[in-house]
Short mmCIF file of C-alpha atoms in Angstrom, two decimals:
data_model
loop_
_atom_site.label_atom_id
_atom_site.label_comp_id
_atom_site.label_asym_id
_atom_site.label_seq_id
_atom_site.Cartn_x
_atom_site.Cartn_y
_atom_site.Cartn_z
CA MET D 1 -0.05 -0.15 -0.03
CA ALA D 2 3.09 2.47 0.80
CA SER D 3 3.98 2.10 -2.94
CA ASN D 4 0.57 3.41 -3.91
CA GLN D 5 0.88 6.24 -1.74
CA SER D 6 4.01 7.74 -2.77
CA ALA D 7 3.46 6.97 -6.79
CA PRO D 8 2.82 10.46 -8.53
CA TRP D 9 -0.13 12.00 -9.47
CA VAL D 10 -1.25 11.98 -13.55
CA GLY D 11 -3.91 14.45 -14.77
CA ALA D 12 -6.47 13.99 -16.77
CA GLY D 13 -4.50 14.25 -20.11
CA GLN D 14 -2.39 12.32 -19.84
CA VAL D 15 -4.68 9.44 -19.00
CA LEU D 16 -6.89 9.94 -22.12
CA ARG D 17 -3.25 9.84 -24.47
CA ASN D 18 -2.92 6.25 -23.36
CA PRO D 19 -4.39 4.18 -25.80
CA ARG D 20 -4.96 1.64 -23.73
CA ILE D 21 -7.13 2.82 -21.84
CA TRP D 22 -9.69 3.67 -24.63
CA VAL D 23 -9.69 -0.13 -26.18
CA MET D 24 -11.48 -2.08 -23.73
CA PRO D 25 -14.59 0.47 -23.37
CA SER D 26 -14.51 1.47 -27.25
CA VAL D 27 -15.27 -2.09 -28.12
CA ILE D 28 -17.70 -3.24 -25.46
CA VAL D 29 -19.67 0.04 -25.96
CA GLY D 30 -19.79 -0.39 -29.72
CA LEU D 31 -20.52 -3.84 -29.68
CA LEU D 32 -23.40 -2.79 -27.25
CA ALA D 33 -25.00 -0.35 -29.62
CA PHE D 34 -24.47 -2.58 -32.88
CA LEU D 35 -26.21 -5.94 -31.50
CA LEU D 36 -28.98 -3.30 -29.40
CA SER D 37 -29.45 -1.99 -32.50
CA MET D 38 -30.10 -5.10 -34.81
CA LEU D 39 -31.89 -6.65 -31.86
CA TYR D 40 -34.44 -4.83 -31.21
CA MET D 41 -35.11 -2.98 -34.67
CA GLY D 42 -34.67 -6.02 -36.38
CA GLY D 43 -37.96 -7.30 -34.74
CA ILE D 44 -40.19 -4.70 -35.66
CA ILE D 45 -39.29 -3.27 -38.83
CA ASN D 46 -41.73 -5.25 -40.89
CA PRO D 47 -43.74 -7.07 -38.93
CA ARG D 48 -46.26 -8.03 -41.96
CA ALA D 49 -43.55 -9.25 -43.76
CA ASP D 50 -42.89 -11.36 -41.26
CA LEU D 51 -46.05 -12.96 -40.28
CA HIS D 52 -45.95 -17.22 -40.09
CA ARG D 53 -49.34 -18.92 -39.39
CA LEU D 54 -51.11 -16.08 -37.22
CA PRO D 55 -53.94 -18.48 -35.92
CA ILE D 56 -57.43 -16.85 -36.88
CA GLY D 57 -60.80 -18.69 -36.73
CA LEU D 58 -63.49 -19.52 -39.46
CA VAL D 59 -67.25 -20.22 -38.11
CA ASP D 60 -70.12 -20.84 -40.70
CA ALA D 61 -73.15 -20.09 -38.50
CA ASP D 62 -75.16 -20.23 -41.96
CA ARG D 63 -78.37 -22.63 -42.12
CA GLY D 64 -80.05 -23.34 -44.95
CA ALA D 65 -78.28 -24.06 -48.91
CA PRO D 66 -79.99 -21.94 -51.93
CA ALA D 67 -81.89 -24.08 -54.13
CA GLY D 68 -80.00 -26.57 -56.26
CA THR D 69 -76.71 -26.44 -54.36
CA ALA D 70 -75.65 -28.70 -51.63
CA GLU D 71 -73.79 -26.65 -49.07
CA ASN D 72 -74.61 -22.97 -48.17
CA LEU D 73 -73.18 -19.37 -48.77
CA GLY D 74 -71.70 -19.54 -45.50
CA ALA D 75 -69.55 -22.53 -46.02
CA ARG D 76 -68.66 -21.75 -49.29
CA ILE D 77 -66.85 -18.50 -48.07
CA THR D 78 -65.68 -19.62 -45.31
CA LYS D 79 -63.89 -22.56 -47.36
CA GLY D 80 -62.80 -20.34 -49.88
CA ILE D 81 -61.18 -17.99 -47.36
CA ALA D 82 -59.25 -21.13 -45.79
CA ALA D 83 -58.18 -22.69 -49.16
CA ALA D 84 -57.40 -18.92 -50.92
CA PRO D 85 -53.63 -18.81 -52.09
CA ASP D 86 -51.35 -17.93 -49.14
CA PRO D 87 -47.69 -18.79 -50.50
CA GLY D 88 -46.47 -17.01 -47.54
CA ASP D 89 -48.19 -19.49 -45.20
CA THR D 90 -49.03 -16.04 -42.73
CA VAL D 91 -52.19 -17.01 -41.85
CA SER D 92 -53.34 -20.32 -39.93
CA TRP D 93 -56.79 -20.21 -40.68
CA ARG D 94 -59.02 -22.95 -38.39
CA ILE D 95 -62.36 -23.83 -39.33
CA LEU D 96 -64.45 -24.42 -36.30
CA ASP D 97 -67.86 -23.77 -34.59
CA GLU D 98 -68.76 -20.92 -32.48
CA ALA D 99 -68.04 -22.73 -29.25
CA SER D 100 -64.66 -23.63 -29.82
CA VAL D 101 -63.45 -20.10 -31.48
CA ARG D 102 -65.00 -18.71 -28.17
CA GLN D 103 -62.88 -21.21 -25.88
CA GLN D 104 -59.45 -21.02 -27.85
CA MET D 105 -60.18 -17.09 -27.66
CA ALA D 106 -60.31 -17.41 -23.91
CA SER D 107 -56.79 -19.20 -23.92
CA GLY D 108 -55.04 -17.21 -26.14
CA LYS D 109 -54.80 -19.75 -28.69
CA LEU D 110 -56.89 -17.58 -31.73
CA TYR D 111 -55.82 -13.67 -32.40
CA GLY D 112 -59.36 -13.50 -34.19
CA ALA D 113 -62.29 -15.22 -36.18
CA ILE D 114 -64.69 -14.29 -38.86
CA VAL D 115 -68.33 -15.05 -37.95
CA VAL D 116 -70.72 -16.24 -40.93
CA PRO D 117 -74.20 -15.63 -39.06
CA ALA D 118 -77.39 -17.46 -39.12
CA GLY D 119 -79.49 -16.44 -41.93
CA PHE D 120 -76.43 -15.08 -43.80
CA THR D 121 -77.68 -17.04 -47.25
CA ALA D 122 -81.30 -15.57 -46.85
CA SER D 123 -80.15 -12.43 -46.52
CA VAL D 124 -78.19 -12.58 -49.42
CA ALA D 125 -80.96 -14.23 -51.56
CA ALA D 126 -83.00 -11.19 -50.55
CA LEU D 127 -80.67 -8.89 -52.54
CA GLY D 128 -82.47 -8.93 -55.88
CA ALA D 129 -85.91 -9.48 -54.77
CA PRO D 130 -88.24 -6.80 -54.81
CA ALA D 131 -88.69 -4.42 -51.90
CA PRO D 132 -90.33 -1.61 -50.56
CA ALA D 133 -87.30 -0.23 -48.75
CA ALA D 134 -83.90 0.07 -49.21
CA PRO D 135 -81.91 -3.10 -49.56
CA THR D 136 -79.19 -4.00 -46.87
CA HIS D 137 -76.03 -5.78 -46.59
CA PRO D 138 -75.43 -8.90 -45.45
CA THR D 139 -73.44 -8.75 -42.36
CA VAL D 140 -70.55 -11.07 -41.41
CA THR D 141 -68.67 -10.38 -37.99
CA VAL D 142 -65.08 -10.02 -36.96
CA LEU D 143 -64.00 -11.09 -33.66
CA THR D 144 -60.81 -9.54 -32.38
CA ASN D 145 -59.12 -10.78 -28.88
CA PRO D 146 -57.28 -7.82 -27.27
CA GLY D 147 -55.76 -10.01 -24.56
CA VAL D 148 -53.07 -11.53 -27.24
CA GLY D 149 -51.87 -8.05 -27.17
CA SER D 150 -53.24 -5.16 -29.26
CA LEU D 151 -50.54 -5.57 -32.34
CA ALA D 152 -51.72 -9.12 -32.87
CA SER D 153 -55.24 -8.61 -32.50
CA SER D 154 -55.36 -5.47 -35.19
CA LEU D 155 -53.16 -7.44 -37.32
CA ALA D 156 -55.68 -10.57 -37.45
CA SER D 157 -58.58 -7.89 -37.32
CA ALA D 158 -57.24 -6.12 -40.40
CA ILE D 159 -56.24 -9.88 -42.38
CA ALA D 160 -59.78 -11.16 -41.49
CA GLN D 161 -61.60 -8.06 -42.79
CA GLN D 162 -59.42 -8.33 -45.81
CA ALA D 163 -60.22 -11.53 -46.09
CA VAL D 164 -64.09 -11.02 -46.01
CA HIS D 165 -63.84 -8.43 -48.48
CA ALA D 166 -62.17 -10.61 -50.79
CA ALA D 167 -64.85 -13.03 -50.29
CA SER D 168 -67.52 -10.47 -50.70
CA LEU D 169 -65.95 -9.27 -54.04
CA GLN D 170 -66.25 -13.16 -55.28
CA LEU D 171 -69.73 -13.15 -54.40
CA GLY D 172 -70.51 -10.02 -55.95
CA ALA D 173 -69.39 -11.07 -59.33
CA ALA D 174 -71.12 -14.42 -59.14
CA LEU D 175 -74.48 -12.31 -57.77
CA THR D 176 -74.47 -9.65 -60.65
CA GLY D 177 -73.47 -12.34 -63.27
CA ALA D 178 -76.71 -13.90 -62.30
CA PRO D 179 -80.42 -12.99 -64.47
CA PRO D 180 -82.42 -11.08 -61.84
CA THR D 181 -84.95 -13.04 -60.18
CA GLY D 182 -88.00 -10.61 -59.79
CA PRO D 183 -89.75 -8.93 -62.32
CA GLY D 184 -88.51 -5.29 -63.09
CA GLN D 185 -85.12 -3.46 -63.38
CA VAL D 186 -82.33 -4.11 -60.97
CA THR D 187 -81.71 -0.76 -59.56
CA THR D 188 -78.20 1.58 -59.02
CA ALA D 189 -78.25 0.95 -55.55
CA THR D 190 -78.94 -2.74 -56.25
CA ARG D 191 -76.43 -3.38 -58.51
CA LEU D 192 -73.54 -1.43 -56.10
CA LEU D 193 -74.89 -3.40 -53.47
CA LEU D 194 -74.80 -6.93 -55.37
CA ALA D 195 -71.10 -5.87 -56.50
CA ASP D 196 -69.81 -5.89 -52.90
CA PRO D 197 -72.24 -6.99 -50.65
CA ILE D 198 -71.02 -8.41 -47.46
CA ALA D 199 -71.16 -5.68 -44.93
CA VAL D 200 -68.26 -6.19 -41.89
CA THR D 201 -69.15 -5.80 -38.27
CA VAL D 202 -65.66 -6.09 -35.64
CA ALA D 203 -66.62 -7.09 -32.21
CA VAL D 204 -64.52 -8.09 -29.15
CA GLY D 205 -64.33 -12.13 -28.63
CA HIS D 206 -63.04 -11.82 -25.67
CA PRO D 207 -63.08 -8.64 -23.52
CA ILE D 208 -60.47 -7.50 -21.07
CA GLY D 209 -60.90 -4.76 -18.44
CA PRO D 210 -60.74 -0.83 -19.39
CA HIS D 211 -57.43 -1.13 -16.92
CA SER D 212 -55.69 -3.33 -19.10
CA GLY D 213 -53.87 -0.57 -20.93
CA LEU D 214 -55.14 -2.33 -24.80
CA GLY D 215 -53.49 -5.57 -23.76
CA LEU D 216 -50.24 -4.07 -22.88
CA THR D 217 -50.60 -4.50 -18.79
CA ALA D 218 -49.10 -8.12 -19.36
CA PHE D 219 -46.08 -6.98 -20.90
CA TYR D 220 -45.56 -4.38 -18.27
CA TYR D 221 -45.84 -5.68 -15.37
CA THR D 222 -43.54 -8.97 -16.65
CA LEU D 223 -40.91 -6.49 -17.44
CA LEU D 224 -41.24 -4.99 -13.32
CA LEU D 225 -40.78 -8.50 -12.40
CA VAL D 226 -37.62 -9.29 -14.76
CA LEU D 227 -35.97 -5.50 -13.62
CA ALA D 228 -36.83 -6.20 -10.11
CA GLY D 229 -35.04 -10.05 -10.45
CA PHE D 230 -32.24 -8.15 -12.98
CA LEU D 231 -31.79 -5.42 -10.60
CA GLY D 232 -32.32 -6.70 -7.76
CA GLY D 233 -29.71 -9.70 -7.89
CA ASN D 234 -26.78 -6.81 -8.72
CA ILE D 235 -27.59 -4.92 -6.01
CA ILE D 236 -27.60 -7.98 -3.71
CA GLY D 237 -24.40 -9.27 -4.99
CA ASN D 238 -22.56 -5.72 -4.65
CA GLY D 239 -23.96 -5.05 -1.22
CA VAL D 240 -23.00 -8.64 0.05
CA ASP D 241 -19.68 -8.34 -1.03
CA VAL D 242 -19.16 -4.78 0.00
CA ALA D 243 -20.18 -6.19 3.41
CA LEU D 244 -17.91 -9.05 3.42
CA GLY D 245 -15.38 -7.01 2.43
CA TYR D 246 -14.45 -7.95 -1.35
CA MET D 247 -15.52 -4.19 -2.69
CA ALA D 248 -15.57 -1.21 -1.30
CA SER D 249 -18.22 1.20 -1.15
CA GLU D 250 -18.25 4.62 -2.42
CA ILE D 251 -20.77 7.22 -2.37
CA GLY D 252 -20.05 10.51 -3.02
CA PRO D 253 -16.23 11.50 -1.74
CA LEU D 254 -16.92 8.56 1.00
CA ARG D 255 -15.21 5.54 0.06
CA THR D 256 -15.19 2.85 2.99
CA GLU D 257 -13.61 -0.53 3.02
CA ARG D 258 -14.69 -3.35 5.73
CA PRO D 259 -12.56 -5.92 6.75
CA LEU D 260 -12.35 -9.07 4.81
CA VAL D 261 -14.64 -11.92 5.43
CA HIS D 262 -12.97 -15.60 4.76
CA ILE D 263 -15.86 -17.88 2.53
CA THR D 264 -15.86 -19.31 0.13
CA ARG D 265 -17.32 -18.78 -3.38
CA THR D 266 -19.98 -21.36 -3.05
CA HIS D 267 -21.00 -19.80 0.37
CA GLN D 268 -21.02 -16.25 -0.89
CA LEU D 269 -23.22 -17.49 -3.74
CA ALA D 270 -25.26 -19.02 -1.22
CA VAL D 271 -25.88 -16.26 1.14
CA LYS D 272 -26.93 -14.15 -2.32
CA CYS D 273 -29.12 -16.75 -3.67
CA ALA D 274 -31.02 -16.74 -0.10
CA MET D 275 -31.23 -12.91 0.17
CA SER D 276 -32.40 -12.90 -4.08
CA ALA D 277 -35.08 -15.46 -3.02
CA VAL D 278 -36.55 -13.88 0.37
CA LEU D 279 -36.28 -10.28 -1.06
CA SER D 280 -38.37 -11.19 -3.80
CA MET D 281 -41.27 -11.19 -1.86
CA LEU D 282 -41.01 -7.78 -0.69
CA THR D 283 -40.35 -6.59 -4.24
CA THR D 284 -43.66 -8.26 -5.77
CA THR D 285 -45.16 -6.98 -2.59
CA LEU D 286 -44.45 -3.47 -3.47
CA ILE D 287 -44.99 -3.96 -7.19
CA MET D 288 -48.63 -5.41 -6.61
CA LEU D 289 -49.18 -2.65 -4.12
CA ALA D 290 -47.87 0.27 -7.17
CA THR D 291 -49.44 -1.52 -10.05
CA ILE D 292 -52.67 -2.94 -8.12
CA GLY D 293 -53.31 -1.14 -5.13
CA ILE D 294 -52.73 2.82 -6.24
CA LEU D 295 -52.60 2.62 -10.16
CA ASP D 296 -55.92 0.41 -10.26
CA MET D 297 -54.54 -2.13 -12.63
CA ASP D 298 -57.06 -4.58 -13.54
CA ALA D 299 -56.13 -8.15 -12.41
CA ALA D 300 -58.12 -11.33 -11.02
CA HIS D 301 -56.49 -14.03 -8.78
CA LEU D 302 -54.34 -12.02 -6.85
CA PRO D 303 -53.07 -15.01 -4.40
CA LEU D 304 -52.08 -16.78 -7.49
CA LEU D 305 -50.67 -13.92 -9.23
CA TRP D 306 -48.30 -13.02 -6.19
CA VAL D 307 -47.09 -16.55 -5.74
CA PHE D 308 -45.91 -16.37 -9.47
CA SER D 309 -44.43 -12.98 -9.31
CA VAL D 310 -42.37 -14.09 -6.32
CA CYS D 311 -41.38 -16.99 -7.94
CA ALA D 312 -40.41 -15.60 -11.53
CA THR D 313 -38.74 -12.67 -9.85
CA THR D 314 -36.59 -15.37 -7.41
CA ALA D 315 -36.02 -17.16 -10.95
CA VAL D 316 -34.32 -14.47 -12.41
CA GLY D 317 -32.59 -12.69 -9.24
CA LEU D 318 -31.22 -16.61 -9.01
CA GLY D 319 -29.83 -16.76 -12.65
CA VAL D 320 -28.34 -13.47 -12.32
CA GLN D 321 -26.64 -14.42 -9.19
CA ALA D 322 -25.62 -17.49 -11.02
CA ILE D 323 -24.36 -15.73 -14.11
CA ASN D 324 -22.13 -13.43 -12.47
CA ALA D 325 -20.85 -16.12 -9.72
CA ALA D 326 -19.39 -18.17 -12.64
CA PHE D 327 -17.92 -14.64 -15.01
CA GLY D 328 -17.15 -12.19 -12.28
CA GLU D 329 -17.43 -8.89 -13.14
CA ILE D 330 -18.59 -9.17 -16.56
CA GLY D 331 -21.67 -11.28 -15.30
CA GLN D 332 -24.01 -8.25 -15.00
CA LEU D 333 -22.84 -7.53 -18.68
CA VAL D 334 -23.46 -11.71 -19.98
CA SER D 335 -27.13 -11.70 -17.46
CA LEU D 336 -28.19 -7.87 -19.36
CA PHE D 337 -28.17 -9.97 -22.45
CA VAL D 338 -29.76 -13.10 -21.35
CA PHE D 339 -32.82 -11.43 -19.13
CA ILE D 340 -33.13 -8.12 -20.97
CA VAL D 341 -31.19 -7.81 -24.13
CA LEU D 342 -32.49 -10.66 -26.17
CA ALA D 343 -35.15 -11.53 -23.94
CA LEU D 344 -37.44 -8.74 -24.57
CA PRO D 345 -37.85 -8.77 -28.55
CA SER D 346 -38.24 -12.20 -28.55
CA SER D 347 -40.96 -12.21 -25.46
CA GLY D 348 -43.90 -11.65 -28.18
CA ALA D 349 -46.03 -9.48 -25.68
CA THR D 350 -45.58 -6.72 -27.84
CA ILE D 351 -45.08 -8.05 -31.36
CA PRO D 352 -46.90 -11.36 -31.29
CA LEU D 353 -44.52 -13.98 -32.10
CA GLN D 354 -46.06 -15.01 -35.75
CA ALA D 355 -45.11 -11.38 -36.96
CA LEU D 356 -41.36 -11.86 -35.44
CA PRO D 357 -38.30 -13.01 -37.77
CA HIS D 358 -36.92 -16.46 -37.20
CA PHE D 359 -34.17 -15.70 -35.39
CA TYR D 360 -36.74 -14.42 -32.55
CA ARG D 361 -39.26 -17.18 -32.64
CA VAL D 362 -35.90 -19.42 -31.80
CA LEU D 363 -35.37 -17.34 -29.28
CA SER D 364 -38.64 -17.34 -27.73
CA VAL D 365 -38.11 -21.14 -26.93
CA PHE D 366 -35.42 -20.61 -23.85
CA GLU D 367 -35.81 -17.02 -23.07
CA PRO D 368 -37.66 -16.43 -19.94
CA MET D 369 -39.45 -13.16 -20.57
CA ARG D 370 -41.74 -15.20 -23.04
CA GLN D 371 -42.55 -17.94 -20.45
CA LEU D 372 -43.51 -15.32 -17.59
CA SER D 373 -45.09 -12.96 -19.66
CA ASP D 374 -47.58 -16.35 -21.37
CA GLY D 375 -47.77 -16.71 -17.92
CA VAL D 376 -48.77 -13.28 -16.52
CA ARG D 377 -51.36 -12.83 -19.53
CA ALA D 378 -52.96 -16.45 -18.14
CA ILE D 379 -53.46 -14.64 -15.44
CA LEU D 380 -54.55 -11.29 -15.82
CA TYR D 381 -56.43 -11.88 -18.94
CA PHE D 382 -57.50 -16.08 -18.99
CA ASP D 383 -58.68 -16.75 -16.18
CA ALA D 384 -55.85 -18.23 -15.17
CA ARG D 385 -56.23 -21.39 -17.34
CA ALA D 386 -53.55 -23.71 -17.84
CA ASP D 387 -53.44 -24.03 -21.20
CA ALA D 388 -53.62 -20.26 -21.86
CA GLY D 389 -50.19 -20.52 -21.45
CA LEU D 390 -49.95 -20.75 -17.52
CA THR D 391 -48.40 -24.27 -17.62
CA ARG D 392 -45.88 -23.27 -19.57
CA ALA D 393 -44.66 -20.33 -17.40
CA TRP D 394 -44.61 -22.89 -14.41
CA LEU D 395 -42.21 -25.54 -16.05
CA GLY D 396 -40.35 -22.66 -17.57
CA ILE D 397 -39.41 -20.89 -14.10
CA ALA D 398 -39.23 -24.48 -12.28
CA PHE D 399 -36.65 -25.31 -15.36
CA GLY D 400 -35.04 -21.47 -14.59
CA ILE D 401 -34.34 -21.86 -10.83
CA VAL D 402 -33.29 -25.84 -11.13
CA ALA D 403 -30.57 -24.67 -14.34
CA GLY D 404 -29.58 -21.32 -12.22
CA LEU D 405 -29.04 -22.99 -9.34
CA ALA D 406 -26.99 -26.15 -11.00
CA PHE D 407 -24.65 -23.85 -12.72
CA GLY D 408 -23.95 -21.49 -9.88
CA PHE D 409 -22.94 -23.84 -7.55
CA ALA D 410 -21.22 -25.91 -10.13
CA MET D 411 -18.88 -23.71 -11.67
CA THR D 412 -18.40 -21.82 -8.07
CA THR D 413 -17.94 -25.81 -6.54
CA TYR D 414 -15.18 -25.98 -9.43
CA TYR D 415 -13.40 -22.42 -8.30
CA ASP D 416 -13.20 -23.76 -4.92
CA ARG D 417 -11.72 -27.17 -5.46
CA ARG D 418 -9.03 -25.27 -7.72
CA GLN D 419 -8.45 -23.17 -4.98
CA LEU D 420 -9.38 -19.82 -7.02
CA HIS D 421 -10.90 -18.00 -3.98
CA ARG D 422 -11.41 -13.93 -4.31
CA ILE D 423 -8.86 -11.88 -3.14
CA ALA D 424 -9.65 -8.42 -1.80
CA PRO D 425 -8.01 -5.56 -3.79
CA GLY D 426 -4.83 -4.83 -1.80
CA ILE D 427 -5.20 -8.14 0.22
CA GLU D 428 -1.85 -10.92 -1.33
#
């Protein structure tokens, strides 16, 4: 320590002229900026072009077939939409009955649906018949599902409306080419109506509460859980290192160093993991107090939401502790990429996975935020249904906790056996 105190003082200019001080920050900051730009912007540039098998239901509730035909117009329209050319395989049309559509919407498996109502064939047949009143459009309903996210629901709604419009034009071409069914001339209004006969009404298929952020509260709540686990893990890790004398504490101009406590890496990790698990109960309670108690976010199944949130925050915190124990100071950067940088764009919470490039869909298989956001969405919007993603979320949490603990303690045990103990600054 005496040699350090007698060393000459240097100025900022002398430090900045040393090229070695620029190398590492320049490489890390440059790579971080480039990778962040590629990862975050790469998934949102053109969701339409990346669409792949967006799930939309088709319901034929029509009854009765025109004379001389084997099926009604509703069946022809739904089958025609499902069989329409789709070179990019952008939509996964699912022909279902109305009860199945409602059930799959209630579990988040359908992003929208087209419903051809009962009496549709009869309403189309009445277009050419003489009537004292002005003719009216036969109607098809497009159902939305805001619980899957505002963008996912709007994409499904737009695609469904386009499909109905295309079917309307095809039906109109057949109607205008057919001879009149009644006496007298067809009016101009009727001709225009026959050319594009189907009107579209949009309705909510599975409603969510008004304080649900248009389906985005699940994403932001999940983000709070991940940030609580990530930031909490790093804060706990640094706090324990300061308390054990392995790191100095600097608050403003005050610098303090505590006496070194000799403890193995494995026991240090055990302390940090235990604190992360216990404090996750505090952070979860405060998150729910702020979001639900004060901000009045719509939420049901509060005990389940609390338990799920505690486990989710704990899983992230334990993962952070394991990565930091294995990689040292650079572990914070590694965990940043694992839990934040790669997790956010591949979560499917803001942009549906079906509208993301293939790379992000692969990431979503193991990135924790996708699993957690599915679980939160199931609890908040889909009545905590297991098939709405809650079961997969619980399995993801369990796997994350086990994998994090196994990896972290395996690495610290290896370091301890090799006697690669942590040495505090100035300690030889």
